[in-house]
Amino acid sequence: MEIVVKLYATLAQHLPPGAKQNQTRLDLPDDATPAHVIGRLNMAREKCHLVLVNGVYVAPSQLDRHPLKPGDAVAMWPPVAGG
């Protein structure tokens, strides 16, 4: 199945060459979850602080369980600090 992945801030460095506007399309197995995306792009799980699937928050405890569907958009942000 094909999905869209959007990575923001420092996570964008994990996008494959040719990615535009911080996003790319990925072909994943039919049983894929957000954890599959994290592994496929060689990201450290703890660096993926905020994960949304089609604009809906996915809790860290659900990254291995939330099923993805063809055409889903997965967006991820790293932890942010500031003040």
Coordinates of N, CA and C in Angstrom, one line a residue:
M1 N 0.8 -1.2 0.0 CA 0.0 0.0 0.0 C 0.9 1.2 0.0
E2 N 0.4 2.3 -0.6 CA 1.1 3.5 -0.6 C 0.5 4.6 0.4
I3 N 1.4 5.2 1.1 CA 1.0 6.3 2.0 C 1.9 7.5 1.8
V4 N 1.5 8.6 2.4 CA 2.3 9.9 2.3 C 2.9 10.1 3.7
V5 N 4.2 10.4 3.7 CA 4.8 10.7 5.0 C 5.4 12.1 5.0
K6 N 5.1 12.8 6.0 CA 5.5 14.2 6.2 C 6.4 14.3 7.4
L7 N 7.6 14.7 7.3 CA 8.5 14.8 8.5 C 8.9 16.3 8.6
Y8 N 8.9 16.8 9.9 CA 9.1 18.2 10.2 C 10.4 18.3 11.0
A9 N 10.9 19.6 11.0 CA 12.1 20.0 11.7 C 13.2 19.0 11.5
T10 N 13.9 18.6 12.5 CA 15.1 17.7 12.3 C 14.8 16.4 11.7
L11 N 13.6 15.9 11.8 CA 13.2 14.6 11.2 C 13.3 14.6 9.7
A12 N 13.2 15.8 9.1 CA 13.2 15.9 7.6 C 14.4 15.3 7.0
Q13 N 15.5 15.3 7.8 CA 16.8 14.7 7.3 C 16.7 13.2 6.9
H14 N 15.6 12.6 7.4 CA 15.5 11.1 7.2 C 14.6 10.8 5.9
L15 N 14.2 11.9 5.3 CA 13.4 11.7 4.0 C 14.4 11.2 2.9
P16 N 13.9 10.3 2.0 CA 14.8 9.8 1.0 C 15.1 11.0 0.0
P17 N 16.2 10.8 -0.8 CA 16.5 11.8 -1.8 C 15.4 12.0 -2.7
G18 N 15.2 13.3 -3.1 CA 14.1 13.6 -4.1 C 12.8 14.0 -3.4
A19 N 12.7 13.8 -2.1 CA 11.5 14.3 -1.3 C 11.4 15.8 -1.5
K20 N 10.1 16.2 -1.6 CA 9.8 17.6 -1.8 C 8.9 18.1 -0.7
Q21 N 9.1 19.3 -0.3 CA 8.2 20.0 0.7 C 8.1 19.1 2.0
N22 N 9.2 18.5 2.4 CA 9.2 17.7 3.6 C 8.3 16.4 3.6
Q23 N 8.0 16.0 2.4 CA 7.1 14.8 2.3 C 7.6 13.8 1.2
T24 N 7.1 12.6 1.3 CA 7.4 11.6 0.3 C 6.3 10.5 0.3
R25 N 6.3 9.7 -0.7 CA 5.3 8.6 -0.7 C 6.2 7.3 -0.4
L26 N 5.6 6.5 0.4 CA 6.2 5.2 0.8 C 5.3 4.0 0.4
D27 N 5.9 3.0 -0.1 CA 5.1 1.7 -0.3 C 5.4 0.8 0.9
L28 N 4.4 0.4 1.6 CA 4.5 -0.4 2.8 C 3.7 -1.6 2.7
P29 N 4.0 -2.6 3.6 CA 3.1 -3.8 3.6 C 1.7 -3.5 4.1
D30 N 0.7 -4.3 3.7 CA -0.7 -4.1 4.1 C -0.9 -4.0 5.6
D31 N -0.1 -4.6 6.4 CA -0.3 -4.6 7.8 C 0.6 -3.5 8.5
A32 N 1.0 -2.5 7.8 CA 1.9 -1.5 8.3 C 1.2 -0.6 9.4
T33 N 2.1 -0.1 10.3 CA 1.7 0.8 11.3 C 2.7 2.0 11.3
P34 N 2.4 3.1 12.1 CA 3.4 4.2 12.2 C 4.8 3.7 12.6
A35 N 4.8 2.6 13.4 CA 6.2 2.1 13.8 C 6.9 1.6 12.6
H36 N 6.2 1.0 11.6 CA 6.9 0.6 10.3 C 7.5 1.8 9.6
V37 N 6.8 2.9 9.6 CA 7.3 4.1 8.9 C 8.6 4.5 9.6
I38 N 8.6 4.6 11.0 CA 9.7 5.0 11.7 C 10.9 4.1 11.4
G39 N 10.7 2.8 11.4 CA 11.8 1.9 11.1 C 12.3 2.0 9.7
R40 N 11.4 2.1 8.8 CA 11.7 2.2 7.3 C 12.6 3.4 7.1
L41 N 12.4 4.5 7.8 CA 13.1 5.7 7.5 C 14.3 5.8 8.5
N42 N 14.6 4.7 9.2 CA 15.8 4.7 10.1 C 15.8 5.8 11.2
M43 N 14.6 6.1 11.8 CA 14.5 7.1 12.8 C 14.5 6.4 14.2
A44 N 15.0 7.1 15.1 CA 14.9 6.7 16.5 C 13.5 7.0 17.0
R45 N 12.9 6.0 17.6 CA 11.5 6.1 18.0 C 11.3 7.3 19.0
E46 N 12.2 7.5 19.9 CA 12.1 8.5 20.9 C 12.2 9.9 20.2
K47 N 12.7 10.0 19.0 CA 12.8 11.3 18.3 C 11.5 11.6 17.6
C48 N 10.6 10.7 17.5 CA 9.3 10.9 16.9 C 8.3 11.2 18.0
H49 N 8.3 12.5 18.5 CA 7.5 12.9 19.6 C 6.0 13.0 19.4
L50 N 5.7 13.6 18.2 CA 4.3 13.8 17.9 C 4.0 13.1 16.6
V51 N 3.0 12.2 16.6 CA 2.7 11.4 15.3 C 1.2 11.6 15.1
L52 N 0.9 12.0 13.9 CA -0.5 12.2 13.5 C -0.8 11.3 12.2
V53 N -1.9 10.7 12.2 CA -2.3 9.9 11.0 C -3.6 10.6 10.5
N54 N -3.6 11.2 9.4 CA -4.7 12.0 8.8 C -5.2 13.0 9.8
G55 N -4.2 13.7 10.5 CA -4.5 14.7 11.4 C -4.9 14.3 12.8
V56 N -5.0 13.0 13.0 CA -5.4 12.5 14.3 C -4.2 12.0 15.1
Y57 N -4.1 12.4 16.4 CA -2.9 12.0 17.2 C -2.9 10.5 17.5
V58 N -1.7 9.9 17.4 CA -1.5 8.5 17.7 C -0.5 8.5 18.9
A59 N -1.0 8.0 20.0 CA -0.2 7.9 21.2 C 1.0 7.0 21.0
P60 N 2.1 7.3 21.7 CA 3.3 6.4 21.6 C 3.0 5.0 21.8
S61 N 2.2 4.7 22.7 CA 1.8 3.3 23.1 C 1.1 2.6 21.9
Q62 N 0.6 3.4 21.0 CA -0.2 2.8 19.9 C 0.5 2.8 18.5
L63 N 1.8 3.2 18.5 CA 2.5 3.2 17.3 C 2.7 1.9 16.6
D64 N 2.7 0.8 17.4 CA 2.8 -0.6 16.8 C 1.4 -1.2 16.5
R65 N 0.4 -0.5 16.9 CA -1.0 -1.1 16.8 C -1.9 -0.4 15.9
H66 N -1.6 0.9 15.6 CA -2.5 1.7 14.8 C -2.4 1.3 13.3
P67 N -3.4 0.7 12.7 CA -3.2 0.2 11.3 C -3.3 1.4 10.4
L68 N -2.4 1.3 9.4 CA -2.5 2.3 8.3 C -3.3 1.8 7.1
K69 N -3.9 2.7 6.4 CA -4.6 2.3 5.2 C -4.1 3.0 4.0
P70 N -4.3 2.4 2.8 CA -3.8 3.1 1.6 C -4.2 4.6 1.5
G71 N -3.3 5.4 1.2 CA -3.6 6.8 1.0 C -3.5 7.7 2.3
D72 N -3.2 7.0 3.5 CA -3.1 7.7 4.7 C -1.9 8.7 4.6
A73 N -2.1 9.8 5.4 CA -1.0 10.7 5.6 C -0.5 10.6 7.0
V74 N 0.8 10.3 7.1 CA 1.5 10.2 8.4 C 2.4 11.4 8.6
A75 N 2.2 12.2 9.6 CA 3.1 13.4 9.9 C 3.7 13.2 11.3
M76 N 5.0 13.5 11.3 CA 5.8 13.3 12.6 C 6.7 14.6 12.9
W77 N 6.7 14.9 14.1 CA 7.6 16.0 14.6 C 8.4 15.5 15.8
P78 N 9.6 16.1 15.9 CA 10.5 15.7 17.0 C 10.1 16.5 18.3
P79 N 10.7 16.2 19.4 CA 10.4 17.0 20.6 C 10.9 18.4 20.3
V80 N 10.1 19.4 20.9 CA 10.5 20.8 20.7 C 10.7 21.4 22.1
A81 N 11.8 22.2 22.1 CA 12.1 22.9 23.4 C 12.3 24.4 23.0
G82 N 12.0 25.2 24.0 CA 12.2 26.6 23.7 C 11.7 27.4 24.9
G83 N 11.7 28.7 24.8 CA 11.3 29.4 25.9 C 11.2 30.9 25.7

